[in-house]
Amino acid sequence: MFSKIALIYKPTLKCIEIVKELSNAFSAGGCETLLFTVDDLLPAEVGNSQLVVVVGGDGTFLKASSVIQETSAFILPVHCGRRGAFYETISKPPSEIVEEVLKGEFIVQYYPRLRACRGSDCRVFVNELAVTSIDQGKITGFSLVINTPGISSRLEFEGDGVLIASSPGSAAYNLSAGGPLVDAWNSLMIITPLDPMQLNLPSIVLPSFSTRVRVSCRGFSSIFIDGERIATLTRGEEVIVSGSNSYLRVVRFKPRRDIVKNVIESRTIFSQ
Protein backbone atom coordinates (compact mmCIF):
# COMPACT_ATOMS: atom_id res chain seq x y z
CA MET A 1 0.00 0.00 0.00
CA PHE A 2 2.88 2.36 0.83
CA SER A 3 6.22 2.36 -0.95
CA LYS A 4 7.88 5.53 0.38
CA ILE A 5 7.92 6.19 4.13
CA ALA A 6 9.23 9.21 6.03
CA LEU A 7 10.04 8.66 9.71
CA ILE A 8 10.23 11.83 11.81
CA TYR A 9 11.39 11.40 15.37
CA LYS A 10 12.34 13.22 18.54
CA PRO A 11 16.08 12.60 19.06
CA THR A 12 15.93 10.80 22.40
CA LEU A 13 17.29 7.32 23.13
CA LYS A 14 13.82 5.83 23.56
CA CYS A 15 12.48 7.33 20.32
CA ILE A 16 15.61 6.36 18.38
CA GLU A 17 15.19 2.72 19.40
CA ILE A 18 11.55 2.73 18.27
CA VAL A 19 12.50 4.37 14.95
CA LYS A 20 15.18 1.72 14.31
CA GLU A 21 12.65 -1.07 14.73
CA LEU A 22 10.07 0.69 12.57
CA SER A 23 12.62 1.47 9.85
CA ASN A 24 13.88 -2.12 9.76
CA ALA A 25 10.32 -3.47 9.55
CA PHE A 26 9.32 -1.11 6.73
CA SER A 27 12.53 -1.92 4.82
CA ALA A 28 11.85 -5.64 5.24
CA GLY A 29 8.43 -5.00 3.74
CA GLY A 30 10.00 -3.52 0.62
CA CYS A 31 9.48 0.16 1.46
CA GLU A 32 11.90 3.01 0.88
CA THR A 33 12.44 4.76 4.21
CA LEU A 34 13.71 8.27 4.93
CA LEU A 35 14.71 9.31 8.46
CA PHE A 36 14.56 12.85 9.83
CA THR A 37 14.88 14.31 13.30
CA VAL A 38 12.16 16.79 14.15
CA ASP A 39 14.75 19.60 14.01
CA ASP A 40 16.13 18.60 10.60
CA LEU A 41 13.13 18.25 8.29
CA LEU A 42 13.28 18.52 4.51
CA PRO A 43 9.74 19.55 3.49
CA ALA A 44 10.13 18.48 -0.15
CA GLU A 45 11.26 14.96 0.77
CA VAL A 46 8.64 14.56 3.50
CA GLY A 47 5.92 15.91 1.23
CA ASN A 48 6.71 13.33 -1.45
CA SER A 49 6.24 10.45 0.99
CA GLN A 50 3.03 8.44 1.03
CA LEU A 51 3.18 7.82 4.77
CA VAL A 52 4.76 9.98 7.46
CA VAL A 53 5.47 8.17 10.73
CA VAL A 54 5.87 10.51 13.71
CA VAL A 55 7.68 9.20 16.79
CA GLY A 56 7.58 11.70 19.65
CA GLY A 57 5.04 13.88 21.42
CA ASP A 58 2.56 16.54 20.38
CA GLY A 59 5.32 19.00 19.45
CA THR A 60 6.83 16.50 17.02
CA PHE A 61 3.38 15.80 15.56
CA LEU A 62 2.69 19.50 14.96
CA LYS A 63 6.11 20.04 13.38
CA ALA A 64 5.55 17.10 11.04
CA SER A 65 2.04 18.22 10.14
CA SER A 66 3.37 21.66 9.20
CA VAL A 67 5.36 20.17 6.30
CA ILE A 68 2.36 18.17 5.09
CA GLN A 69 0.57 21.11 3.51
CA GLU A 70 -1.23 20.29 0.27
CA THR A 71 -0.09 16.67 -0.04
CA SER A 72 -2.20 13.54 0.36
CA ALA A 73 0.23 11.79 2.70
CA PHE A 74 -1.06 9.82 5.67
CA ILE A 75 0.42 10.44 9.11
CA LEU A 76 0.96 7.67 11.68
CA PRO A 77 1.66 8.92 15.23
CA VAL A 78 3.65 6.65 17.57
CA HIS A 79 3.88 8.13 21.05
CA CYS A 80 7.31 8.66 22.58
CA GLY A 81 7.15 12.04 24.29
CA ARG A 82 5.58 13.98 27.14
CA ARG A 83 2.28 15.19 25.67
CA GLY A 84 0.15 12.80 23.66
CA ALA A 85 -3.20 14.41 22.80
CA PHE A 86 -2.76 13.42 19.14
CA TYR A 87 -1.75 9.85 19.94
CA GLU A 88 -3.64 6.70 20.79
CA THR A 89 -2.33 4.00 23.08
CA ILE A 90 -0.73 1.29 20.93
CA SER A 91 0.30 -1.83 22.83
CA LYS A 92 1.68 -3.62 19.77
CA PRO A 93 5.43 -3.90 19.10
CA PRO A 94 6.74 -1.81 16.16
CA SER A 95 6.94 -4.84 13.86
CA GLU A 96 3.21 -5.58 14.31
CA ILE A 97 2.32 -1.93 13.74
CA VAL A 98 4.19 -1.99 10.42
CA GLU A 99 2.60 -5.31 9.42
CA GLU A 100 -0.94 -3.98 9.98
CA VAL A 101 -0.17 -0.70 8.19
CA LEU A 102 1.23 -2.46 5.11
CA LYS A 103 -1.81 -4.74 5.02
CA GLY A 104 -4.13 -1.74 5.21
CA GLU A 105 -5.62 -2.87 8.51
CA PHE A 106 -6.31 0.57 9.94
CA ILE A 107 -8.85 3.37 9.82
CA VAL A 108 -8.30 7.01 8.94
CA GLN A 109 -9.31 9.97 11.09
CA TYR A 110 -9.69 13.20 9.13
CA TYR A 111 -8.48 16.16 11.18
CA PRO A 112 -9.98 19.46 9.97
CA ARG A 113 -7.44 22.24 9.47
CA LEU A 114 -7.64 26.00 9.07
CA ARG A 115 -5.89 28.24 6.53
CA ALA A 116 -3.99 31.43 7.36
CA CYS A 117 -2.92 33.93 4.71
CA ARG A 118 -0.60 36.88 5.10
CA GLY A 119 -0.73 38.47 1.69
CA SER A 120 0.03 35.70 -0.81
CA ASP A 121 1.77 33.52 1.81
CA CYS A 122 -0.79 30.92 2.85
CA ARG A 123 -0.46 27.80 4.96
CA VAL A 124 -2.76 25.33 6.67
CA PHE A 125 -2.48 24.42 10.34
CA VAL A 126 -3.98 21.82 12.64
CA ASN A 127 -3.92 23.49 16.07
CA GLU A 128 -4.00 27.25 16.30
CA LEU A 129 -2.87 30.64 15.10
CA ALA A 130 -1.93 33.27 17.68
CA VAL A 131 -1.40 36.98 17.09
CA THR A 132 0.23 38.58 20.12
CA SER A 133 1.69 41.95 21.00
CA ILE A 134 5.39 42.14 20.23
CA ASP A 135 5.84 44.11 23.47
CA GLN A 136 5.26 41.34 25.95
CA GLY A 137 3.71 42.58 29.16
CA LYS A 138 2.12 45.57 27.41
CA ILE A 139 -1.43 45.41 26.11
CA THR A 140 -2.48 46.72 22.72
CA GLY A 141 -5.59 46.85 20.56
CA PHE A 142 -6.80 44.03 18.32
CA SER A 143 -9.44 44.06 15.61
CA LEU A 144 -11.41 41.10 14.25
CA VAL A 145 -13.66 41.30 11.20
CA ILE A 146 -15.82 38.15 11.08
CA ASN A 147 -17.74 37.17 7.98
CA THR A 148 -20.04 34.14 7.59
CA PRO A 149 -23.18 33.64 5.47
CA GLY A 150 -25.23 34.82 8.46
CA ILE A 151 -22.85 37.17 10.30
CA SER A 152 -20.85 40.24 9.37
CA SER A 153 -19.38 41.71 12.51
CA ARG A 154 -16.40 43.66 13.83
CA LEU A 155 -14.94 43.07 17.29
CA GLU A 156 -12.32 45.33 18.86
CA PHE A 157 -10.67 44.78 22.22
CA GLU A 158 -7.49 45.46 24.14
CA GLY A 159 -5.39 42.65 25.52
CA ASP A 160 -2.32 40.45 24.99
CA GLY A 161 -3.48 38.85 21.76
CA VAL A 162 -6.01 36.65 20.04
CA LEU A 163 -6.11 32.93 19.37
CA ILE A 164 -7.90 31.22 16.48
CA ALA A 165 -8.05 27.46 16.92
CA SER A 166 -9.38 24.51 14.95
CA SER A 167 -11.46 21.75 16.53
CA PRO A 168 -8.37 19.56 17.26
CA GLY A 169 -6.60 22.67 18.56
CA SER A 170 -9.37 23.38 21.07
CA ALA A 171 -7.60 20.96 23.46
CA ALA A 172 -4.30 22.88 23.36
CA TYR A 173 -3.46 26.58 23.88
CA ASN A 174 -7.14 27.46 23.46
CA LEU A 175 -8.15 25.34 26.47
CA SER A 176 -5.37 26.81 28.62
CA ALA A 177 -6.57 30.30 27.65
CA GLY A 178 -10.08 29.52 28.89
CA GLY A 179 -11.60 28.54 25.55
CA PRO A 180 -14.05 25.65 25.07
CA LEU A 181 -13.14 22.04 24.39
CA VAL A 182 -14.93 20.67 21.32
CA ASP A 183 -14.90 17.33 19.51
CA ALA A 184 -11.91 17.07 17.17
CA TRP A 185 -14.08 15.52 14.45
CA ASN A 186 -16.08 18.74 13.96
CA SER A 187 -15.12 21.48 11.49
CA LEU A 188 -15.18 24.51 13.79
CA MET A 189 -13.22 27.70 14.33
CA ILE A 190 -12.76 28.92 17.91
CA ILE A 191 -11.77 32.57 18.48
CA THR A 192 -10.41 33.23 21.99
CA PRO A 193 -9.14 36.65 23.16
CA LEU A 194 -5.97 36.42 25.26
CA ASP A 195 -6.25 38.31 28.57
CA PRO A 196 -8.72 40.94 27.31
CA MET A 197 -9.22 44.11 29.33
CA GLN A 198 -12.97 43.90 28.71
CA LEU A 199 -14.66 41.72 31.31
CA ASN A 200 -16.74 38.69 30.32
CA LEU A 201 -15.48 38.60 26.72
CA PRO A 202 -16.17 34.98 25.74
CA SER A 203 -14.78 32.74 23.03
CA ILE A 204 -16.63 32.65 19.72
CA VAL A 205 -17.33 29.30 18.03
CA LEU A 206 -18.18 29.31 14.31
CA PRO A 207 -18.41 26.75 11.49
CA SER A 208 -15.00 26.87 9.81
CA PHE A 209 -16.08 25.91 6.29
CA SER A 210 -18.02 29.16 5.81
CA THR A 211 -16.10 31.56 8.05
CA ARG A 212 -13.51 34.19 7.14
CA VAL A 213 -11.79 36.22 9.86
CA ARG A 214 -9.48 39.20 9.30
CA VAL A 215 -7.16 39.85 12.26
CA SER A 216 -5.08 42.98 12.76
CA CYS A 217 -3.29 44.71 15.62
CA ARG A 218 -2.96 48.41 16.51
CA GLY A 219 0.75 47.94 17.23
CA PHE A 220 3.48 45.63 16.03
CA SER A 221 2.65 41.99 16.66
CA SER A 222 3.97 38.47 16.24
CA ILE A 223 2.17 35.66 14.48
CA PHE A 224 2.57 32.07 15.71
CA ILE A 225 1.21 29.00 13.93
CA ASP A 226 1.13 25.72 15.85
CA GLY A 227 3.64 27.10 18.34
CA GLU A 228 6.15 28.29 15.75
CA ARG A 229 6.85 32.00 15.29
CA ILE A 230 6.20 32.81 11.63
CA ALA A 231 6.60 36.57 11.22
CA THR A 232 6.31 40.05 12.67
CA LEU A 233 3.26 42.03 11.56
CA THR A 234 3.36 45.80 11.09
CA ARG A 235 0.70 48.10 12.53
CA GLY A 236 -2.65 47.32 10.97
CA GLU A 237 -1.32 44.45 8.82
CA GLU A 238 -3.98 41.78 8.37
CA VAL A 239 -3.92 38.01 8.61
CA ILE A 240 -6.90 36.24 7.07
CA VAL A 241 -8.02 32.94 8.62
CA SER A 242 -10.58 30.70 6.97
CA GLY A 243 -11.62 27.07 6.73
CA SER A 244 -9.67 24.62 4.59
CA ASN A 245 -10.54 21.51 2.61
CA SER A 246 -7.03 20.18 3.29
CA TYR A 247 -7.64 17.58 6.00
CA LEU A 248 -4.86 15.85 7.90
CA ARG A 249 -5.27 12.09 7.39
CA VAL A 250 -4.24 10.32 10.59
CA VAL A 251 -3.83 6.54 10.79
CA ARG A 252 -5.70 4.97 13.71
CA PHE A 253 -6.16 1.39 14.92
CA LYS A 254 -9.21 2.10 17.09
CA PRO A 255 -12.55 3.40 15.76
CA ARG A 256 -12.89 6.40 18.07
CA ARG A 257 -11.00 7.94 20.96
CA ASP A 258 -12.44 9.61 24.05
CA ILE A 259 -10.80 12.98 23.45
CA VAL A 260 -12.21 14.55 26.62
CA LYS A 261 -10.83 11.72 28.78
CA ASN A 262 -7.45 11.89 27.03
CA VAL A 263 -7.15 15.64 27.49
CA ILE A 264 -8.12 15.55 31.17
CA GLU A 265 -5.69 12.70 31.89
CA SER A 266 -2.83 14.41 30.00
CA ARG A 267 -3.36 17.61 32.00
CA THR A 268 -3.60 15.96 35.42
CA ILE A 269 -0.62 16.95 37.56
CA PHE A 270 -1.32 14.75 40.56
CA SER A 271 -2.96 11.33 40.56
CA GLN A 272 -4.00 9.04 43.38
Tab-separated table of C-alpha atoms in Angstrom:
chain	number	residue	atom	x	y	z
A	1	MET	CA	0.000	0.000	0.000
A	2	PHE	CA	2.875	2.356	0.834
A	3	SER	CA	6.221	2.359	-0.949
A	4	LYS	CA	7.879	5.533	0.383
A	5	ILE	CA	7.917	6.188	4.128
A	6	ALA	CA	9.234	9.211	6.026
A	7	LEU	CA	10.038	8.665	9.706
A	8	ILE	CA	10.235	11.829	11.812
A	9	TYR	CA	11.389	11.405	15.373
A	10	LYS	CA	12.336	13.217	18.536
A	11	PRO	CA	16.080	12.598	19.056
A	12	THR	CA	15.931	10.799	22.403
A	13	LEU	CA	17.288	7.322	23.131
A	14	LYS	CA	13.819	5.829	23.556
A	15	CYS	CA	12.480	7.332	20.322
A	16	ILE	CA	15.609	6.360	18.379
A	17	GLU	CA	15.192	2.719	19.404
A	18	ILE	CA	11.553	2.727	18.268
A	19	VAL	CA	12.501	4.370	14.950
A	20	LYS	CA	15.180	1.724	14.311
A	21	GLU	CA	12.649	-1.073	14.731
A	22	LEU	CA	10.069	0.694	12.569
A	23	SER	CA	12.617	1.469	9.846
A	24	ASN	CA	13.878	-2.122	9.758
A	25	ALA	CA	10.319	-3.467	9.554
A	26	PHE	CA	9.321	-1.109	6.729
A	27	SER	CA	12.531	-1.920	4.823
A	28	ALA	CA	11.850	-5.636	5.238
A	29	GLY	CA	8.433	-4.995	3.741
A	30	GLY	CA	9.996	-3.517	0.621
A	31	CYS	CA	9.479	0.164	1.461
A	32	GLU	CA	11.903	3.013	0.881
A	33	THR	CA	12.445	4.757	4.207
A	34	LEU	CA	13.710	8.267	4.933
A	35	LEU	CA	14.711	9.306	8.455
A	36	PHE	CA	14.563	12.853	9.829
A	37	THR	CA	14.879	14.305	13.297
A	38	VAL	CA	12.159	16.795	14.151
A	39	ASP	CA	14.747	19.599	14.007
A	40	ASP	CA	16.131	18.603	10.599
A	41	LEU	CA	13.130	18.248	8.294
A	42	LEU	CA	13.277	18.516	4.513
A	43	PRO	CA	9.740	19.548	3.489
A	44	ALA	CA	10.130	18.477	-0.148
A	45	GLU	CA	11.257	14.955	0.774
A	46	VAL	CA	8.640	14.558	3.504
A	47	GLY	CA	5.915	15.913	1.226
A	48	ASN	CA	6.714	13.326	-1.454
A	49	SER	CA	6.243	10.455	0.988
A	50	GLN	CA	3.030	8.442	1.028
A	51	LEU	CA	3.178	7.818	4.774
A	52	VAL	CA	4.763	9.979	7.462
A	53	VAL	CA	5.466	8.173	10.731
A	54	VAL	CA	5.870	10.510	13.707
A	55	VAL	CA	7.683	9.196	16.788
A	56	GLY	CA	7.583	11.696	19.646
A	57	GLY	CA	5.038	13.881	21.423
A	58	ASP	CA	2.557	16.541	20.384
A	59	GLY	CA	5.325	18.999	19.450
A	60	THR	CA	6.833	16.499	17.022
A	61	PHE	CA	3.380	15.799	15.564
A	62	LEU	CA	2.693	19.498	14.958
A	63	LYS	CA	6.108	20.041	13.380
A	64	ALA	CA	5.550	17.098	11.042
A	65	SER	CA	2.035	18.221	10.135
A	66	SER	CA	3.369	21.664	9.195
A	67	VAL	CA	5.361	20.170	6.302
A	68	ILE	CA	2.356	18.168	5.087
A	69	GLN	CA	0.571	21.106	3.505
A	70	GLU	CA	-1.233	20.286	0.266
A	71	THR	CA	-0.089	16.674	-0.042
A	72	SER	CA	-2.201	13.539	0.356
A	73	ALA	CA	0.232	11.787	2.701
A	74	PHE	CA	-1.062	9.819	5.674
A	75	ILE	CA	0.424	10.439	9.108
A	76	LEU	CA	0.965	7.669	11.680
A	77	PRO	CA	1.664	8.924	15.230
A	78	VAL	CA	3.652	6.653	17.572
A	79	HIS	CA	3.884	8.133	21.046
A	80	CYS	CA	7.305	8.665	22.581
A	81	GLY	CA	7.145	12.039	24.294
A	82	ARG	CA	5.577	13.976	27.139
A	83	ARG	CA	2.277	15.186	25.674
A	84	GLY	CA	0.149	12.803	23.660
A	85	ALA	CA	-3.202	14.407	22.800
A	86	PHE	CA	-2.762	13.423	19.144
A	87	TYR	CA	-1.746	9.853	19.941
A	88	GLU	CA	-3.639	6.703	20.786
A	89	THR	CA	-2.329	3.997	23.084
A	90	ILE	CA	-0.726	1.289	20.934
A	91	SER	CA	0.302	-1.834	22.832
A	92	LYS	CA	1.676	-3.621	19.765
A	93	PRO	CA	5.434	-3.896	19.099
A	94	PRO	CA	6.740	-1.807	16.160
A	95	SER	CA	6.941	-4.844	13.863
A	96	GLU	CA	3.212	-5.581	14.306
A	97	ILE	CA	2.321	-1.926	13.742
A	98	VAL	CA	4.186	-1.992	10.423
A	99	GLU	CA	2.600	-5.305	9.420
A	100	GLU	CA	-0.941	-3.976	9.977
A	101	VAL	CA	-0.173	-0.699	8.190
A	102	LEU	CA	1.231	-2.459	5.113
A	103	LYS	CA	-1.809	-4.738	5.020
A	104	GLY	CA	-4.128	-1.736	5.209
A	105	GLU	CA	-5.617	-2.874	8.509
A	106	PHE	CA	-6.305	0.573	9.936
A	107	ILE	CA	-8.846	3.367	9.824
A	108	VAL	CA	-8.301	7.014	8.939
A	109	GLN	CA	-9.315	9.966	11.088
A	110	TYR	CA	-9.692	13.199	9.135
A	111	TYR	CA	-8.477	16.163	11.183
A	112	PRO	CA	-9.976	19.458	9.967
A	113	ARG	CA	-7.441	22.235	9.474
A	114	LEU	CA	-7.636	26.005	9.073
A	115	ARG	CA	-5.889	28.235	6.529
A	116	ALA	CA	-3.992	31.429	7.361
A	117	CYS	CA	-2.918	33.933	4.708
A	118	ARG	CA	-0.602	36.883	5.100
A	119	GLY	CA	-0.729	38.471	1.688
A	120	SER	CA	0.029	35.701	-0.811
A	121	ASP	CA	1.768	33.525	1.807
A	122	CYS	CA	-0.794	30.916	2.855
A	123	ARG	CA	-0.456	27.800	4.960
A	124	VAL	CA	-2.761	25.327	6.671
A	125	PHE	CA	-2.479	24.417	10.344
A	126	VAL	CA	-3.977	21.820	12.638
A	127	ASN	CA	-3.922	23.490	16.070
A	128	GLU	CA	-4.004	27.252	16.298
A	129	LEU	CA	-2.873	30.644	15.099
A	130	ALA	CA	-1.929	33.273	17.682
A	131	VAL	CA	-1.402	36.979	17.088
A	132	THR	CA	0.232	38.577	20.125
A	133	SER	CA	1.687	41.952	21.001
A	134	ILE	CA	5.388	42.139	20.228
A	135	ASP	CA	5.844	44.115	23.465
A	136	GLN	CA	5.263	41.335	25.951
A	137	GLY	CA	3.707	42.579	29.155
A	138	LYS	CA	2.121	45.573	27.406
A	139	ILE	CA	-1.431	45.412	26.110
A	140	THR	CA	-2.479	46.716	22.716
A	141	GLY	CA	-5.588	46.850	20.563
A	142	PHE	CA	-6.803	44.035	18.317
A	143	SER	CA	-9.436	44.057	15.609
A	144	LEU	CA	-11.414	41.098	14.249
A	145	VAL	CA	-13.662	41.298	11.201
A	146	ILE	CA	-15.819	38.154	11.080
A	147	ASN	CA	-17.743	37.168	7.982
A	148	THR	CA	-20.037	34.140	7.591
A	149	PRO	CA	-23.178	33.644	5.473
A	150	GLY	CA	-25.232	34.822	8.463
A	151	ILE	CA	-22.849	37.169	10.302
A	152	SER	CA	-20.848	40.239	9.368
A	153	SER	CA	-19.381	41.705	12.508
A	154	ARG	CA	-16.405	43.662	13.832
A	155	LEU	CA	-14.944	43.068	17.292
A	156	GLU	CA	-12.321	45.327	18.862
A	157	PHE	CA	-10.671	44.779	22.218
A	158	GLU	CA	-7.486	45.456	24.138
A	159	GLY	CA	-5.389	42.651	25.518
A	160	ASP	CA	-2.322	40.452	24.988
A	161	GLY	CA	-3.477	38.851	21.756
A	162	VAL	CA	-6.008	36.646	20.037
A	163	LEU	CA	-6.106	32.934	19.371
A	164	ILE	CA	-7.896	31.219	16.477
A	165	ALA	CA	-8.050	27.456	16.920
A	166	SER	CA	-9.379	24.508	14.950
A	167	SER	CA	-11.456	21.745	16.529
A	168	PRO	CA	-8.372	19.558	17.263
A	169	GLY	CA	-6.599	22.673	18.564
A	170	SER	CA	-9.368	23.379	21.071
A	171	ALA	CA	-7.598	20.962	23.458
A	172	ALA	CA	-4.295	22.884	23.361
A	173	TYR	CA	-3.463	26.582	23.882
A	174	ASN	CA	-7.144	27.456	23.461
A	175	LEU	CA	-8.152	25.337	26.466
A	176	SER	CA	-5.375	26.809	28.618
A	177	ALA	CA	-6.566	30.296	27.653
A	178	GLY	CA	-10.085	29.524	28.890
A	179	GLY	CA	-11.597	28.543	25.549
A	180	PRO	CA	-14.046	25.654	25.070
A	181	LEU	CA	-13.143	22.041	24.393
A	182	VAL	CA	-14.929	20.668	21.320
A	183	ASP	CA	-14.900	17.328	19.506
A	184	ALA	CA	-11.915	17.072	17.170
A	185	TRP	CA	-14.079	15.519	14.450
A	186	ASN	CA	-16.082	18.738	13.957
A	187	SER	CA	-15.121	21.482	11.495
A	188	LEU	CA	-15.180	24.508	13.785
A	189	MET	CA	-13.223	27.698	14.329
A	190	ILE	CA	-12.756	28.924	17.908
A	191	ILE	CA	-11.771	32.570	18.481
A	192	THR	CA	-10.414	33.230	21.988
A	193	PRO	CA	-9.136	36.649	23.158
A	194	LEU	CA	-5.970	36.421	25.257
A	195	ASP	CA	-6.247	38.313	28.573
A	196	PRO	CA	-8.722	40.938	27.311
A	197	MET	CA	-9.222	44.113	29.332
A	198	GLN	CA	-12.974	43.900	28.709
A	199	LEU	CA	-14.657	41.717	31.315
A	200	ASN	CA	-16.741	38.689	30.316
A	201	LEU	CA	-15.480	38.603	26.719
A	202	PRO	CA	-16.175	34.976	25.735
A	203	SER	CA	-14.782	32.743	23.030
A	204	ILE	CA	-16.632	32.651	19.716
A	205	VAL	CA	-17.327	29.296	18.029
A	206	LEU	CA	-18.177	29.307	14.313
A	207	PRO	CA	-18.407	26.751	11.489
A	208	SER	CA	-14.998	26.868	9.814
A	209	PHE	CA	-16.078	25.912	6.295
A	210	SER	CA	-18.021	29.165	5.805
A	211	THR	CA	-16.096	31.564	8.050
A	212	ARG	CA	-13.514	34.188	7.141
A	213	VAL	CA	-11.789	36.222	9.858
A	214	ARG	CA	-9.485	39.203	9.302
A	215	VAL	CA	-7.162	39.847	12.256
A	216	SER	CA	-5.076	42.978	12.763
A	217	CYS	CA	-3.289	44.710	15.621
A	218	ARG	CA	-2.958	48.405	16.510
A	219	GLY	CA	0.750	47.941	17.225
A	220	PHE	CA	3.482	45.625	16.027
A	221	SER	CA	2.649	41.989	16.658
A	222	SER	CA	3.967	38.466	16.236
A	223	ILE	CA	2.168	35.655	14.476
A	224	PHE	CA	2.570	32.074	15.711
A	225	ILE	CA	1.209	29.003	13.928
A	226	ASP	CA	1.127	25.723	15.848
A	227	GLY	CA	3.639	27.102	18.342
A	228	GLU	CA	6.155	28.293	15.748
A	229	ARG	CA	6.848	31.996	15.290
A	230	ILE	CA	6.204	32.813	11.629
A	231	ALA	CA	6.599	36.566	11.221
A	232	THR	CA	6.310	40.054	12.673
A	233	LEU	CA	3.255	42.031	11.560
A	234	THR	CA	3.365	45.800	11.088
A	235	ARG	CA	0.701	48.098	12.528
A	236	GLY	CA	-2.647	47.320	10.966
A	237	GLU	CA	-1.325	44.453	8.816
A	238	GLU	CA	-3.978	41.778	8.369
A	239	VAL	CA	-3.924	38.014	8.610
A	240	ILE	CA	-6.904	36.239	7.066
A	241	VAL	CA	-8.023	32.944	8.616
A	242	SER	CA	-10.580	30.696	6.968
A	243	GLY	CA	-11.618	27.073	6.731
A	244	SER	CA	-9.670	24.622	4.594
A	245	ASN	CA	-10.542	21.513	2.615
A	246	SER	CA	-7.030	20.178	3.293
A	247	TYR	CA	-7.636	17.584	5.998
A	248	LEU	CA	-4.856	15.853	7.896
A	249	ARG	CA	-5.268	12.093	7.387
A	250	VAL	CA	-4.243	10.324	10.592
A	251	VAL	CA	-3.831	6.536	10.794
A	252	ARG	CA	-5.702	4.973	13.710
A	253	PHE	CA	-6.160	1.393	14.922
A	254	LYS	CA	-9.212	2.102	17.088
A	255	PRO	CA	-12.546	3.395	15.755
A	256	ARG	CA	-12.888	6.405	18.068
A	257	ARG	CA	-10.996	7.945	20.958
A	258	ASP	CA	-12.443	9.611	24.052
A	259	ILE	CA	-10.803	12.985	23.452
A	260	VAL	CA	-12.207	14.553	26.625
A	261	LYS	CA	-10.830	11.722	28.783
A	262	ASN	CA	-7.452	11.887	27.026
A	263	VAL	CA	-7.153	15.639	27.488
A	264	ILE	CA	-8.116	15.546	31.168
A	265	GLU	CA	-5.686	12.704	31.886
A	266	SER	CA	-2.833	14.408	30.003
A	267	ARG	CA	-3.357	17.608	32.004
A	268	THR	CA	-3.602	15.963	35.420
A	269	ILE	CA	-0.620	16.946	37.563
A	270	PHE	CA	-1.324	14.753	40.557
A	271	SER	CA	-2.963	11.331	40.565
A	272	GLN	CA	-4.005	9.045	43.381
